[in-house]
Amino acid sequence: MGVIRKTVLPAAGLGTRFLPATKASPKEMLPLVDKPLIQYAVEESILAGIEEFVVITGKDKRAIEDHFDSAFMLEERLKSTGKDKMLAEITKLNHASFAYIRQRQALGLGHAILCARPFVGDEAFAVILSDDVIDPDYPLLRKMISLYKKTASPVIALEEVPDDRVNRYGIVDGELADGVFEIRDLVEKPPIGRAPSNLAIIGRYILTQDVFDHLAKVKPGAGGEIQLTDALRSLAKKRPIFGIPIKGKRFDAGEKLGFLEATVELSLRSPELGPAFAEYLRKRFCTPA
Ligand code: UTP
């Protein structure tokens, strides 16, 4: 118990909410400002002290492997033309290690995580869903790891969602004490009006290795997919599971509106682009017609 050494990055989904962009290229490679979604997940993980990645990929996802590989010719060109800042930017993740596993069929998030079992072994591990973009200044994963270290139990990130959106998420039932939610039960996409709370599970998890036995047993649930929430529900009957309600902003960049919101927010925060972009927005919205 103790250290979390690996992050699993499920990236084998079909990305249907982002068609046609995701017909032949991975949703996880869509760029937010100037970095693909999955790079935000990798950087977030490294900031929390985890530098080993298990990426679950599928058909048409080769661009992810290429992105995290060295780009010898490009690096040489940047070196010889003195573009040191850019060189540093494209090599800064070269120390991290990546393993790739193919999920042969997109049978659901739970099934994708089960595919990581041989690589994760007997350790607790983190899971990040790249299309859930968390405020890069909010140390969510670090908080989750520190709660895991205290409790030796799975920890899930939660976000309060409006009552009319509970049917889009896994929702938890339980008690909140001192900023930590003790989870009694979980339900995937409950109908509006029948949810046990409005605390939704979002794409950050610290999972213990016993989750794999539960994942191996769950039957297809909502949408005909093997749902992680169903495995956690069965796990919650055996051991405590905790939730941390997030305070920072989160964007669902797996759907078009959330992606646009994240783009605006992160562009405004960029030291390079922020002032000019803010000026553009001011002109666009504040100039009388
Ligand atoms: P989503 O629910 O966002 O599904 O998956 P999706 O297929 O990517 O997108 P839509 O809903 O069709 O638009 C959440 C995360 O789980 C991964 C996805 O890649 C995403 O990171 N996933 C999902 C898998 O790796 N395998 C699956 O079978 C399903």
PDB file of C-alpha atoms and ligand atoms in Angstrom:
ATOM      1  CA  MET A   1       0.000   0.000   0.000  1.00  0.00           C
ATOM      2  CA  GLY A   2       1.089   3.624  -0.202  1.00  0.00           C
ATOM      3  CA  VAL A   3       2.544   4.917  -3.403  1.00  0.00           C
ATOM      4  CA  ILE A   4       0.473   5.125  -6.579  1.00  0.00           C
ATOM      5  CA  ARG A   5       2.850   4.456  -9.460  1.00  0.00           C
ATOM      6  CA  LYS A   6       0.611   4.019 -12.487  1.00  0.00           C
ATOM      7  CA  THR A   7      -2.163   5.898 -14.223  1.00  0.00           C
ATOM      8  CA  VAL A   8      -4.514   4.079 -16.568  1.00  0.00           C
ATOM      9  CA  LEU A   9      -5.758   6.244 -19.434  1.00  0.00           C
ATOM     10  CA  PRO A  10      -8.783   4.639 -21.115  1.00  0.00           C
ATOM     11  CA  ALA A  11      -8.829   5.933 -24.693  1.00  0.00           C
ATOM     12  CA  ALA A  12     -10.595   3.231 -26.672  1.00  0.00           C
ATOM     13  CA  GLY A  13     -14.082   4.793 -26.766  1.00  0.00           C
ATOM     14  CA  LEU A  14     -15.755   5.555 -30.076  1.00  0.00           C
ATOM     15  CA  GLY A  15     -16.259   9.257 -29.350  1.00  0.00           C
ATOM     16  CA  THR A  16     -19.657   9.342 -31.068  1.00  0.00           C
ATOM     17  CA  ARG A  17     -20.597  12.693 -29.500  1.00  0.00           C
ATOM     18  CA  PHE A  18     -17.784  14.293 -31.446  1.00  0.00           C
ATOM     19  CA  LEU A  19     -18.452  12.846 -34.879  1.00  0.00           C
ATOM     20  CA  PRO A  20     -17.427  13.432 -37.597  1.00  0.00           C
ATOM     21  CA  ALA A  21     -14.119  14.677 -36.079  1.00  0.00           C
ATOM     22  CA  THR A  22     -13.601  11.332 -34.345  1.00  0.00           C
ATOM     23  CA  LYS A  23     -14.419   9.089 -37.304  1.00  0.00           C
ATOM     24  CA  ALA A  24     -10.775   8.222 -37.999  1.00  0.00           C
ATOM     25  CA  SER A  25      -8.840  10.125 -35.327  1.00  0.00           C
ATOM     26  CA  PRO A  26      -8.940   9.727 -31.562  1.00  0.00           C
ATOM     27  CA  LYS A  27     -11.102  12.037 -29.472  1.00  0.00           C
ATOM     28  CA  GLU A  28      -8.223  12.081 -26.965  1.00  0.00           C
ATOM     29  CA  MET A  29      -6.053  13.844 -29.577  1.00  0.00           C
ATOM     30  CA  LEU A  30      -8.423  16.799 -30.068  1.00  0.00           C
ATOM     31  CA  PRO A  31      -6.337  19.868 -29.219  1.00  0.00           C
ATOM     32  CA  LEU A  32      -7.387  22.189 -26.410  1.00  0.00           C
ATOM     33  CA  VAL A  33      -5.562  25.412 -27.280  1.00  0.00           C
ATOM     34  CA  ASP A  34      -2.267  23.730 -28.296  1.00  0.00           C
ATOM     35  CA  LYS A  35      -2.183  20.349 -26.562  1.00  0.00           C
ATOM     36  CA  PRO A  36      -4.227  17.211 -27.091  1.00  0.00           C
ATOM     37  CA  LEU A  37      -6.694  16.300 -24.347  1.00  0.00           C
ATOM     38  CA  ILE A  38      -4.669  13.252 -23.343  1.00  0.00           C
ATOM     39  CA  GLN A  39      -1.562  15.359 -22.734  1.00  0.00           C
ATOM     40  CA  TYR A  40      -3.451  17.387 -20.121  1.00  0.00           C
ATOM     41  CA  ALA A  41      -4.223  14.077 -18.380  1.00  0.00           C
ATOM     42  CA  VAL A  42      -0.574  12.993 -18.532  1.00  0.00           C
ATOM     43  CA  GLU A  43       0.677  16.339 -17.181  1.00  0.00           C
ATOM     44  CA  GLU A  44      -1.911  16.296 -14.393  1.00  0.00           C
ATOM     45  CA  SER A  45      -0.720  12.841 -13.407  1.00  0.00           C
ATOM     46  CA  ILE A  46       2.957  13.813 -13.463  1.00  0.00           C
ATOM     47  CA  LEU A  47       2.180  16.812 -11.251  1.00  0.00           C
ATOM     48  CA  ALA A  48       0.663  14.368  -8.765  1.00  0.00           C
ATOM     49  CA  GLY A  49       3.858  12.269  -8.868  1.00  0.00           C
ATOM     50  CA  ILE A  50       2.820   9.457 -11.266  1.00  0.00           C
ATOM     51  CA  GLU A  51       4.992   8.926 -14.351  1.00  0.00           C
ATOM     52  CA  GLU A  52       3.988   5.477 -15.627  1.00  0.00           C
ATOM     53  CA  PHE A  53       1.029   5.230 -17.965  1.00  0.00           C
ATOM     54  CA  VAL A  54      -1.075   2.384 -19.254  1.00  0.00           C
ATOM     55  CA  VAL A  55      -3.066   3.646 -22.226  1.00  0.00           C
ATOM     56  CA  ILE A  56      -6.050   1.590 -23.369  1.00  0.00           C
ATOM     57  CA  THR A  57      -6.355   2.120 -27.089  1.00  0.00           C
ATOM     58  CA  GLY A  58      -8.425   0.758 -29.930  1.00  0.00           C
ATOM     59  CA  LYS A  59      -8.811   1.009 -33.667  1.00  0.00           C
ATOM     60  CA  ASP A  60      -7.672   4.326 -35.218  1.00  0.00           C
ATOM     61  CA  LYS A  61      -5.799   5.393 -32.070  1.00  0.00           C
ATOM     62  CA  ARG A  62      -2.207   5.152 -33.355  1.00  0.00           C
ATOM     63  CA  ALA A  63      -1.791   8.932 -33.194  1.00  0.00           C
ATOM     64  CA  ILE A  64      -1.708   8.651 -29.383  1.00  0.00           C
ATOM     65  CA  GLU A  65       1.362   6.379 -29.476  1.00  0.00           C
ATOM     66  CA  ASP A  66       3.074   8.650 -31.986  1.00  0.00           C
ATOM     67  CA  HIS A  67       2.346  11.706 -29.870  1.00  0.00           C
ATOM     68  CA  PHE A  68       4.158  10.330 -26.819  1.00  0.00           C
ATOM     69  CA  ASP A  69       7.043   8.892 -28.845  1.00  0.00           C
ATOM     70  CA  SER A  70      10.237  10.858 -29.549  1.00  0.00           C
ATOM     71  CA  ALA A  71      10.150  12.833 -32.793  1.00  0.00           C
ATOM     72  CA  PHE A  72      13.802  12.563 -33.816  1.00  0.00           C
ATOM     73  CA  MET A  73      13.739  14.594 -37.041  1.00  0.00           C
ATOM     74  CA  LEU A  74      11.624  17.333 -35.561  1.00  0.00           C
ATOM     75  CA  GLU A  75      13.852  17.524 -32.461  1.00  0.00           C
ATOM     76  CA  GLU A  76      16.978  17.771 -34.650  1.00  0.00           C
ATOM     77  CA  ARG A  77      15.390  20.527 -36.741  1.00  0.00           C
ATOM     78  CA  LEU A  78      14.378  22.536 -33.669  1.00  0.00           C
ATOM     79  CA  LYS A  79      17.888  22.086 -32.226  1.00  0.00           C
ATOM     80  CA  SER A  80      19.639  23.215 -35.397  1.00  0.00           C
ATOM     81  CA  THR A  81      17.389  26.245 -35.801  1.00  0.00           C
ATOM     82  CA  GLY A  82      17.791  27.319 -32.164  1.00  0.00           C
ATOM     83  CA  LYS A  83      14.131  26.878 -31.289  1.00  0.00           C
ATOM     84  CA  ASP A  84      14.998  25.822 -27.754  1.00  0.00           C
ATOM     85  CA  LYS A  85      11.716  26.723 -26.119  1.00  0.00           C
ATOM     86  CA  MET A  86       9.750  24.627 -28.574  1.00  0.00           C
ATOM     87  CA  LEU A  87      12.265  21.796 -28.259  1.00  0.00           C
ATOM     88  CA  ALA A  88      11.875  21.821 -24.479  1.00  0.00           C
ATOM     89  CA  GLU A  89       8.096  21.780 -24.913  1.00  0.00           C
ATOM     90  CA  ILE A  90       8.034  18.728 -27.173  1.00  0.00           C
ATOM     91  CA  THR A  91      10.566  16.734 -25.132  1.00  0.00           C
ATOM     92  CA  LYS A  92       9.343  17.519 -21.623  1.00  0.00           C
ATOM     93  CA  LEU A  93       7.402  14.256 -21.302  1.00  0.00           C
ATOM     94  CA  ASN A  94      10.171  12.020 -22.686  1.00  0.00           C
ATOM     95  CA  HIS A  95      11.036  10.722 -19.205  1.00  0.00           C
ATOM     96  CA  ALA A  96       7.550   9.269 -18.658  1.00  0.00           C
ATOM     97  CA  SER A  97       6.910   5.653 -19.637  1.00  0.00           C
ATOM     98  CA  PHE A  98       3.946   4.449 -21.652  1.00  0.00           C
ATOM     99  CA  ALA A  99       2.482   0.997 -22.217  1.00  0.00           C
ATOM    100  CA  TYR A 100      -0.335   0.495 -24.715  1.00  0.00           C
ATOM    101  CA  ILE A 101      -3.022  -2.146 -24.568  1.00  0.00           C
ATOM    102  CA  ARG A 102      -5.626  -2.698 -27.242  1.00  0.00           C
ATOM    103  CA  GLN A 103      -9.231  -3.044 -26.183  1.00  0.00           C
ATOM    104  CA  ARG A 104     -10.381  -5.141 -29.129  1.00  0.00           C
ATOM    105  CA  GLN A 105     -13.986  -4.001 -28.860  1.00  0.00           C
ATOM    106  CA  ALA A 106     -15.362  -0.902 -27.178  1.00  0.00           C
ATOM    107  CA  LEU A 107     -17.337  -2.836 -24.569  1.00  0.00           C
ATOM    108  CA  GLY A 108     -17.392  -0.005 -22.042  1.00  0.00           C
ATOM    109  CA  LEU A 109     -15.189   1.877 -19.577  1.00  0.00           C
ATOM    110  CA  GLY A 110     -15.261  -0.982 -17.064  1.00  0.00           C
ATOM    111  CA  HIS A 111     -14.037  -3.424 -19.702  1.00  0.00           C
ATOM    112  CA  ALA A 112     -11.320  -0.955 -20.797  1.00  0.00           C
ATOM    113  CA  ILE A 113      -9.990  -0.805 -17.224  1.00  0.00           C
ATOM    114  CA  LEU A 114     -10.121  -4.582 -16.921  1.00  0.00           C
ATOM    115  CA  CYS A 115      -7.796  -4.744 -19.961  1.00  0.00           C
ATOM    116  CA  ALA A 116      -5.124  -2.976 -17.827  1.00  0.00           C
ATOM    117  CA  ARG A 117      -5.069  -5.771 -15.230  1.00  0.00           C
ATOM    118  CA  PRO A 118      -1.901  -7.574 -16.436  1.00  0.00           C
ATOM    119  CA  PHE A 119       0.035  -4.279 -16.473  1.00  0.00           C
ATOM    120  CA  VAL A 120      -1.190  -2.924 -13.164  1.00  0.00           C
ATOM    121  CA  GLY A 121      -0.596  -6.059 -11.110  1.00  0.00           C
ATOM    122  CA  ASP A 122      -1.105  -5.992  -7.367  1.00  0.00           C
ATOM    123  CA  GLU A 123      -1.067  -2.267  -6.807  1.00  0.00           C
ATOM    124  CA  ALA A 124      -3.593   0.497  -6.430  1.00  0.00           C
ATOM    125  CA  PHE A 125      -3.625   2.782  -9.469  1.00  0.00           C
ATOM    126  CA  ALA A 126      -5.092   6.029 -10.784  1.00  0.00           C
ATOM    127  CA  VAL A 127      -7.519   6.339 -13.690  1.00  0.00           C
ATOM    128  CA  ILE A 128      -7.946   9.565 -15.655  1.00  0.00           C
ATOM    129  CA  LEU A 129     -10.560  10.051 -18.361  1.00  0.00           C
ATOM    130  CA  SER A 130      -8.914  12.557 -20.686  1.00  0.00           C
ATOM    131  CA  ASP A 131     -12.167  14.057 -21.877  1.00  0.00           C
ATOM    132  CA  ASP A 132     -12.977  15.263 -18.354  1.00  0.00           C
ATOM    133  CA  VAL A 133     -10.737  18.305 -18.142  1.00  0.00           C
ATOM    134  CA  ILE A 134     -10.107  19.590 -14.627  1.00  0.00           C
ATOM    135  CA  ASP A 135      -8.858  23.083 -13.845  1.00  0.00           C
ATOM    136  CA  PRO A 136      -5.076  22.567 -14.202  1.00  0.00           C
ATOM    137  CA  ASP A 137      -4.520  24.738 -11.091  1.00  0.00           C
ATOM    138  CA  TYR A 138      -6.667  22.523  -8.836  1.00  0.00           C
ATOM    139  CA  PRO A 139      -4.634  19.652  -7.322  1.00  0.00           C
ATOM    140  CA  LEU A 140      -7.459  17.112  -7.394  1.00  0.00           C
ATOM    141  CA  LEU A 141      -5.393  13.996  -8.049  1.00  0.00           C
ATOM    142  CA  ARG A 142      -2.935  14.912  -5.316  1.00  0.00           C
ATOM    143  CA  LYS A 143      -5.836  15.270  -2.840  1.00  0.00           C
ATOM    144  CA  MET A 144      -7.218  11.910  -3.936  1.00  0.00           C
ATOM    145  CA  ILE A 145      -3.849  10.187  -3.492  1.00  0.00           C
ATOM    146  CA  SER A 146      -3.446  11.670  -0.041  1.00  0.00           C
ATOM    147  CA  LEU A 147      -6.914  10.370   0.971  1.00  0.00           C
ATOM    148  CA  TYR A 148      -5.996   6.959  -0.430  1.00  0.00           C
ATOM    149  CA  LYS A 149      -2.807   6.967   1.660  1.00  0.00           C
ATOM    150  CA  LYS A 150      -4.864   7.636   4.801  1.00  0.00           C
ATOM    151  CA  THR A 151      -7.621   5.117   4.126  1.00  0.00           C
ATOM    152  CA  ALA A 152      -6.128   2.449   1.806  1.00  0.00           C
ATOM    153  CA  SER A 153      -9.514   2.601   0.059  1.00  0.00           C
ATOM    154  CA  PRO A 154     -10.697   3.527  -3.422  1.00  0.00           C
ATOM    155  CA  VAL A 155     -11.281   7.263  -3.932  1.00  0.00           C
ATOM    156  CA  ILE A 156     -13.543   8.783  -6.587  1.00  0.00           C
ATOM    157  CA  ALA A 157     -13.869  12.407  -7.708  1.00  0.00           C
ATOM    158  CA  LEU A 158     -17.387  13.835  -7.482  1.00  0.00           C
ATOM    159  CA  GLU A 159     -19.083  16.932  -8.800  1.00  0.00           C
ATOM    160  CA  GLU A 160     -22.446  18.427  -7.929  1.00  0.00           C
ATOM    161  CA  VAL A 161     -24.609  18.475 -11.064  1.00  0.00           C
ATOM    162  CA  PRO A 162     -28.040  20.071 -11.668  1.00  0.00           C
ATOM    163  CA  ASP A 163     -31.002  17.753 -10.908  1.00  0.00           C
ATOM    164  CA  ASP A 164     -31.970  17.622 -14.587  1.00  0.00           C
ATOM    165  CA  ARG A 165     -28.563  16.196 -15.598  1.00  0.00           C
ATOM    166  CA  VAL A 166     -28.238  13.292 -13.160  1.00  0.00           C
ATOM    167  CA  ASN A 167     -29.318  10.856 -15.871  1.00  0.00           C
ATOM    168  CA  ARG A 168     -26.023  11.459 -17.728  1.00  0.00           C
ATOM    169  CA  TYR A 169     -23.716  10.330 -14.898  1.00  0.00           C
ATOM    170  CA  GLY A 170     -22.952   7.706 -12.306  1.00  0.00           C
ATOM    171  CA  ILE A 171     -24.467   9.083  -9.091  1.00  0.00           C
ATOM    172  CA  VAL A 172     -23.469   8.274  -5.499  1.00  0.00           C
ATOM    173  CA  ASP A 173     -25.433   7.781  -2.296  1.00  0.00           C
ATOM    174  CA  GLY A 174     -23.823   8.247   1.134  1.00  0.00           C
ATOM    175  CA  GLU A 175     -22.741  10.744   3.793  1.00  0.00           C
ATOM    176  CA  LEU A 176     -20.544  13.829   3.604  1.00  0.00           C
ATOM    177  CA  ALA A 177     -18.280  14.470   6.617  1.00  0.00           C
ATOM    178  CA  ASP A 178     -15.375  16.962   6.706  1.00  0.00           C
ATOM    179  CA  GLY A 179     -15.307  17.386   2.921  1.00  0.00           C
ATOM    180  CA  VAL A 180     -15.115  13.616   2.288  1.00  0.00           C
ATOM    181  CA  PHE A 181     -18.072  11.612   1.017  1.00  0.00           C
ATOM    182  CA  GLU A 182     -18.432   8.088   2.385  1.00  0.00           C
ATOM    183  CA  ILE A 183     -20.057   6.202  -0.461  1.00  0.00           C
ATOM    184  CA  ARG A 184     -22.780   3.677   0.398  1.00  0.00           C
ATOM    185  CA  ASP A 185     -24.007   2.981  -3.100  1.00  0.00           C
ATOM    186  CA  LEU A 186     -23.609   4.070  -6.730  1.00  0.00           C
ATOM    187  CA  VAL A 187     -25.990   4.018  -9.643  1.00  0.00           C
ATOM    188  CA  GLU A 188     -25.207   4.551 -13.332  1.00  0.00           C
ATOM    189  CA  LYS A 189     -27.387   7.127 -15.147  1.00  0.00           C
ATOM    190  CA  PRO A 190     -30.463   7.086 -12.854  1.00  0.00           C
ATOM    191  CA  PRO A 191     -33.691   8.527 -14.297  1.00  0.00           C
ATOM    192  CA  ILE A 192     -34.332  12.193 -13.361  1.00  0.00           C
ATOM    193  CA  GLY A 193     -36.203  12.337 -10.034  1.00  0.00           C
ATOM    194  CA  ARG A 194     -34.912   8.928  -8.902  1.00  0.00           C
ATOM    195  CA  ALA A 195     -31.248   9.756  -8.194  1.00  0.00           C
ATOM    196  CA  PRO A 196     -30.035   9.239  -4.605  1.00  0.00           C
ATOM    197  CA  SER A 197     -28.126  12.577  -4.724  1.00  0.00           C
ATOM    198  CA  ASN A 198     -26.838  15.036  -7.270  1.00  0.00           C
ATOM    199  CA  LEU A 199     -23.189  14.130  -6.739  1.00  0.00           C
ATOM    200  CA  ALA A 200     -21.901  12.749 -10.010  1.00  0.00           C
ATOM    201  CA  ILE A 201     -18.845  10.584 -10.549  1.00  0.00           C
ATOM    202  CA  ILE A 202     -16.327  12.335 -12.763  1.00  0.00           C
ATOM    203  CA  GLY A 203     -13.295  11.015 -14.582  1.00  0.00           C
ATOM    204  CA  ARG A 204     -10.704  10.667 -11.799  1.00  0.00           C
ATOM    205  CA  TYR A 205     -10.342   7.522  -9.702  1.00  0.00           C
ATOM    206  CA  ILE A 206      -7.872   5.862  -7.365  1.00  0.00           C
ATOM    207  CA  LEU A 207      -8.728   2.180  -7.540  1.00  0.00           C
ATOM    208  CA  THR A 208      -7.493  -0.767  -5.540  1.00  0.00           C
ATOM    209  CA  GLN A 209      -6.608  -3.996  -7.335  1.00  0.00           C
ATOM    210  CA  ASP A 210      -9.668  -5.866  -5.969  1.00  0.00           C
ATOM    211  CA  VAL A 211     -11.786  -3.823  -8.409  1.00  0.00           C
ATOM    212  CA  PHE A 212     -10.599  -6.195 -11.167  1.00  0.00           C
ATOM    213  CA  ASP A 213     -12.417  -9.195  -9.648  1.00  0.00           C
ATOM    214  CA  HIS A 214     -15.616  -7.167  -9.593  1.00  0.00           C
ATOM    215  CA  LEU A 215     -15.079  -5.875 -13.136  1.00  0.00           C
ATOM    216  CA  ALA A 216     -14.589  -9.433 -14.338  1.00  0.00           C
ATOM    217  CA  LYS A 217     -17.995 -10.379 -12.923  1.00  0.00           C
ATOM    218  CA  VAL A 218     -20.262  -7.457 -13.875  1.00  0.00           C
ATOM    219  CA  LYS A 219     -22.726  -7.952 -16.689  1.00  0.00           C
ATOM    220  CA  PRO A 220     -23.330  -5.276 -19.356  1.00  0.00           C
ATOM    221  CA  GLY A 221     -25.378  -2.457 -17.777  1.00  0.00           C
ATOM    222  CA  ALA A 222     -26.506   0.992 -19.007  1.00  0.00           C
ATOM    223  CA  GLY A 223     -26.072   1.285 -22.798  1.00  0.00           C
ATOM    224  CA  GLY A 224     -25.137  -2.427 -23.027  1.00  0.00           C
ATOM    225  CA  GLU A 225     -21.623  -1.574 -21.761  1.00  0.00           C
ATOM    226  CA  ILE A 226     -19.516  -3.071 -18.938  1.00  0.00           C
ATOM    227  CA  GLN A 227     -19.801  -0.178 -16.512  1.00  0.00           C
ATOM    228  CA  LEU A 228     -17.127   0.738 -13.990  1.00  0.00           C
ATOM    229  CA  THR A 229     -19.912   2.113 -11.760  1.00  0.00           C
ATOM    230  CA  ASP A 230     -21.508  -1.358 -11.539  1.00  0.00           C
ATOM    231  CA  ALA A 231     -18.202  -2.908 -10.419  1.00  0.00           C
ATOM    232  CA  LEU A 232     -17.728  -0.138  -7.840  1.00  0.00           C
ATOM    233  CA  ARG A 233     -21.252  -0.742  -6.619  1.00  0.00           C
ATOM    234  CA  SER A 234     -20.417  -4.372  -5.959  1.00  0.00           C
ATOM    235  CA  LEU A 235     -17.067  -3.357  -4.391  1.00  0.00           C
ATOM    236  CA  ALA A 236     -18.837  -0.859  -2.088  1.00  0.00           C
ATOM    237  CA  LYS A 237     -20.674  -3.792  -0.483  1.00  0.00           C
ATOM    238  CA  LYS A 238     -17.321  -5.245   0.597  1.00  0.00           C
ATOM    239  CA  ARG A 239     -15.220  -2.245   1.606  1.00  0.00           C
ATOM    240  CA  PRO A 240     -15.376   1.522   2.162  1.00  0.00           C
ATOM    241  CA  ILE A 241     -15.143   3.759  -0.902  1.00  0.00           C
ATOM    242  CA  PHE A 242     -14.636   7.496  -0.533  1.00  0.00           C
ATOM    243  CA  GLY A 243     -15.496  10.455  -2.734  1.00  0.00           C
ATOM    244  CA  ILE A 244     -13.984  13.938  -2.938  1.00  0.00           C
ATOM    245  CA  PRO A 245     -16.371  16.630  -4.199  1.00  0.00           C
ATOM    246  CA  ILE A 246     -14.275  18.870  -6.435  1.00  0.00           C
ATOM    247  CA  LYS A 247     -13.973  22.603  -5.928  1.00  0.00           C
ATOM    248  CA  GLY A 248     -12.234  23.622  -9.171  1.00  0.00           C
ATOM    249  CA  LYS A 249     -13.840  23.816 -12.599  1.00  0.00           C
ATOM    250  CA  ARG A 250     -14.420  20.726 -14.747  1.00  0.00           C
ATOM    251  CA  PHE A 251     -15.243  20.616 -18.456  1.00  0.00           C
ATOM    252  CA  ASP A 252     -16.819  17.727 -20.286  1.00  0.00           C
ATOM    253  CA  ALA A 253     -14.593  18.047 -23.331  1.00  0.00           C
ATOM    254  CA  GLY A 254     -16.042  14.808 -24.726  1.00  0.00           C
ATOM    255  CA  GLU A 255     -19.011  16.797 -25.998  1.00  0.00           C
ATOM    256  CA  LYS A 256     -18.917  19.832 -28.247  1.00  0.00           C
ATOM    257  CA  LEU A 257     -20.212  22.560 -25.917  1.00  0.00           C
ATOM    258  CA  GLY A 258     -17.987  21.468 -23.006  1.00  0.00           C
ATOM    259  CA  PHE A 259     -15.029  21.354 -25.366  1.00  0.00           C
ATOM    260  CA  LEU A 260     -15.701  24.932 -26.513  1.00  0.00           C
ATOM    261  CA  GLU A 261     -16.054  26.123 -22.909  1.00  0.00           C
ATOM    262  CA  ALA A 262     -12.733  24.492 -21.993  1.00  0.00           C
ATOM    263  CA  THR A 263     -11.094  26.061 -25.046  1.00  0.00           C
ATOM    264  CA  VAL A 264     -12.284  29.556 -24.076  1.00  0.00           C
ATOM    265  CA  GLU A 265     -11.315  29.127 -20.418  1.00  0.00           C
ATOM    266  CA  LEU A 266      -7.829  27.749 -21.085  1.00  0.00           C
ATOM    267  CA  SER A 267      -7.151  30.230 -23.892  1.00  0.00           C
ATOM    268  CA  LEU A 268      -7.972  33.117 -21.565  1.00  0.00           C
ATOM    269  CA  ARG A 269      -5.521  31.715 -19.002  1.00  0.00           C
ATOM    270  CA  SER A 270      -2.705  31.261 -21.486  1.00  0.00           C
ATOM    271  CA  PRO A 271       0.004  33.907 -20.902  1.00  0.00           C
ATOM    272  CA  GLU A 272       0.747  33.871 -24.622  1.00  0.00           C
ATOM    273  CA  LEU A 273      -2.792  34.030 -26.020  1.00  0.00           C
ATOM    274  CA  GLY A 274      -4.935  35.240 -23.135  1.00  0.00           C
ATOM    275  CA  PRO A 275      -4.680  39.043 -23.537  1.00  0.00           C
ATOM    276  CA  ALA A 276      -5.235  39.023 -27.322  1.00  0.00           C
ATOM    277  CA  PHE A 277      -8.075  36.510 -27.043  1.00  0.00           C
ATOM    278  CA  ALA A 278      -9.757  38.508 -24.256  1.00  0.00           C
ATOM    279  CA  GLU A 279      -9.500  41.580 -26.470  1.00  0.00           C
ATOM    280  CA  TYR A 280     -11.099  39.681 -29.350  1.00  0.00           C
ATOM    281  CA  LEU A 281     -13.968  38.578 -27.086  1.00  0.00           C
ATOM    282  CA  ARG A 282     -14.450  42.106 -25.766  1.00  0.00           C
ATOM    283  CA  LYS A 283     -14.719  43.447 -29.316  1.00  0.00           C
ATOM    284  CA  ARG A 284     -16.950  40.590 -30.400  1.00  0.00           C
ATOM    285  CA  PHE A 285     -19.449  40.934 -27.542  1.00  0.00           C
ATOM    286  CA  CYS A 286     -19.132  44.466 -26.177  1.00  0.00           C
ATOM    287  CA  THR A 287     -19.063  46.561 -29.349  1.00  0.00           C
ATOM    288  CA  PRO A 288     -22.511  48.062 -29.946  1.00  0.00           C
ATOM    289  CA  ALA A 289     -23.980  46.793 -33.249  1.00  0.00           C
TER     290      ALA A 289
HETATM  291  P1  UTP B   1     -17.246   7.953 -22.961  1.00  0.00           P
HETATM  292  O1  UTP B   1     -18.416   7.635 -22.157  1.00  0.00           O
HETATM  293  O2  UTP B   1     -16.882   9.394 -23.106  1.00  0.00           O
HETATM  294  O3  UTP B   1     -17.420   7.232 -24.367  1.00  0.00           O
HETATM  295  O4  UTP B   1     -16.022   7.162 -22.359  1.00  0.00           O
HETATM  296  P2  UTP B   1     -16.768   7.521 -25.757  1.00  0.00           P
HETATM  297  O5  UTP B   1     -16.995   6.341 -26.604  1.00  0.00           O
HETATM  298  O6  UTP B   1     -15.338   7.951 -25.612  1.00  0.00           O
HETATM  299  O7  UTP B   1     -17.558   8.770 -26.321  1.00  0.00           O
HETATM  300  P3  UTP B   1     -19.088   8.905 -26.799  1.00  0.00           P
HETATM  301  O8  UTP B   1     -19.924   8.805 -25.562  1.00  0.00           O
HETATM  302  O9  UTP B   1     -19.379   7.824 -27.812  1.00  0.00           O
HETATM  303  O10 UTP B   1     -19.110  10.256 -27.401  1.00  0.00           O
HETATM  304  C1  UTP B   1     -15.317   7.626 -21.232  1.00  0.00           C
HETATM  305  C2  UTP B   1     -13.863   7.212 -21.357  1.00  0.00           C
HETATM  306  O11 UTP B   1     -13.767   5.792 -21.442  1.00  0.00           O
HETATM  307  C3  UTP B   1     -13.081   5.391 -22.601  1.00  0.00           C
HETATM  308  C4  UTP B   1     -13.199   6.560 -23.566  1.00  0.00           C
HETATM  309  O12 UTP B   1     -12.117   6.570 -24.497  1.00  0.00           O
HETATM  310  C5  UTP B   1     -13.199   7.747 -22.631  1.00  0.00           C
HETATM  311  O13 UTP B   1     -11.871   8.107 -22.255  1.00  0.00           O
HETATM  312  N1  UTP B   1     -13.701   4.151 -23.118  1.00  0.00           N
HETATM  313  C6  UTP B   1     -15.040   4.061 -23.246  1.00  0.00           C
HETATM  314  C7  UTP B   1     -12.883   3.096 -23.453  1.00  0.00           C
HETATM  315  O14 UTP B   1     -11.642   3.168 -23.357  1.00  0.00           O
HETATM  316  N2  UTP B   1     -13.471   1.960 -23.926  1.00  0.00           N
HETATM  317  C8  UTP B   1     -14.815   1.834 -24.050  1.00  0.00           C
HETATM  318  O15 UTP B   1     -15.280   0.748 -24.469  1.00  0.00           O
HETATM  319  C9  UTP B   1     -15.618   2.921 -23.714  1.00  0.00           C
END
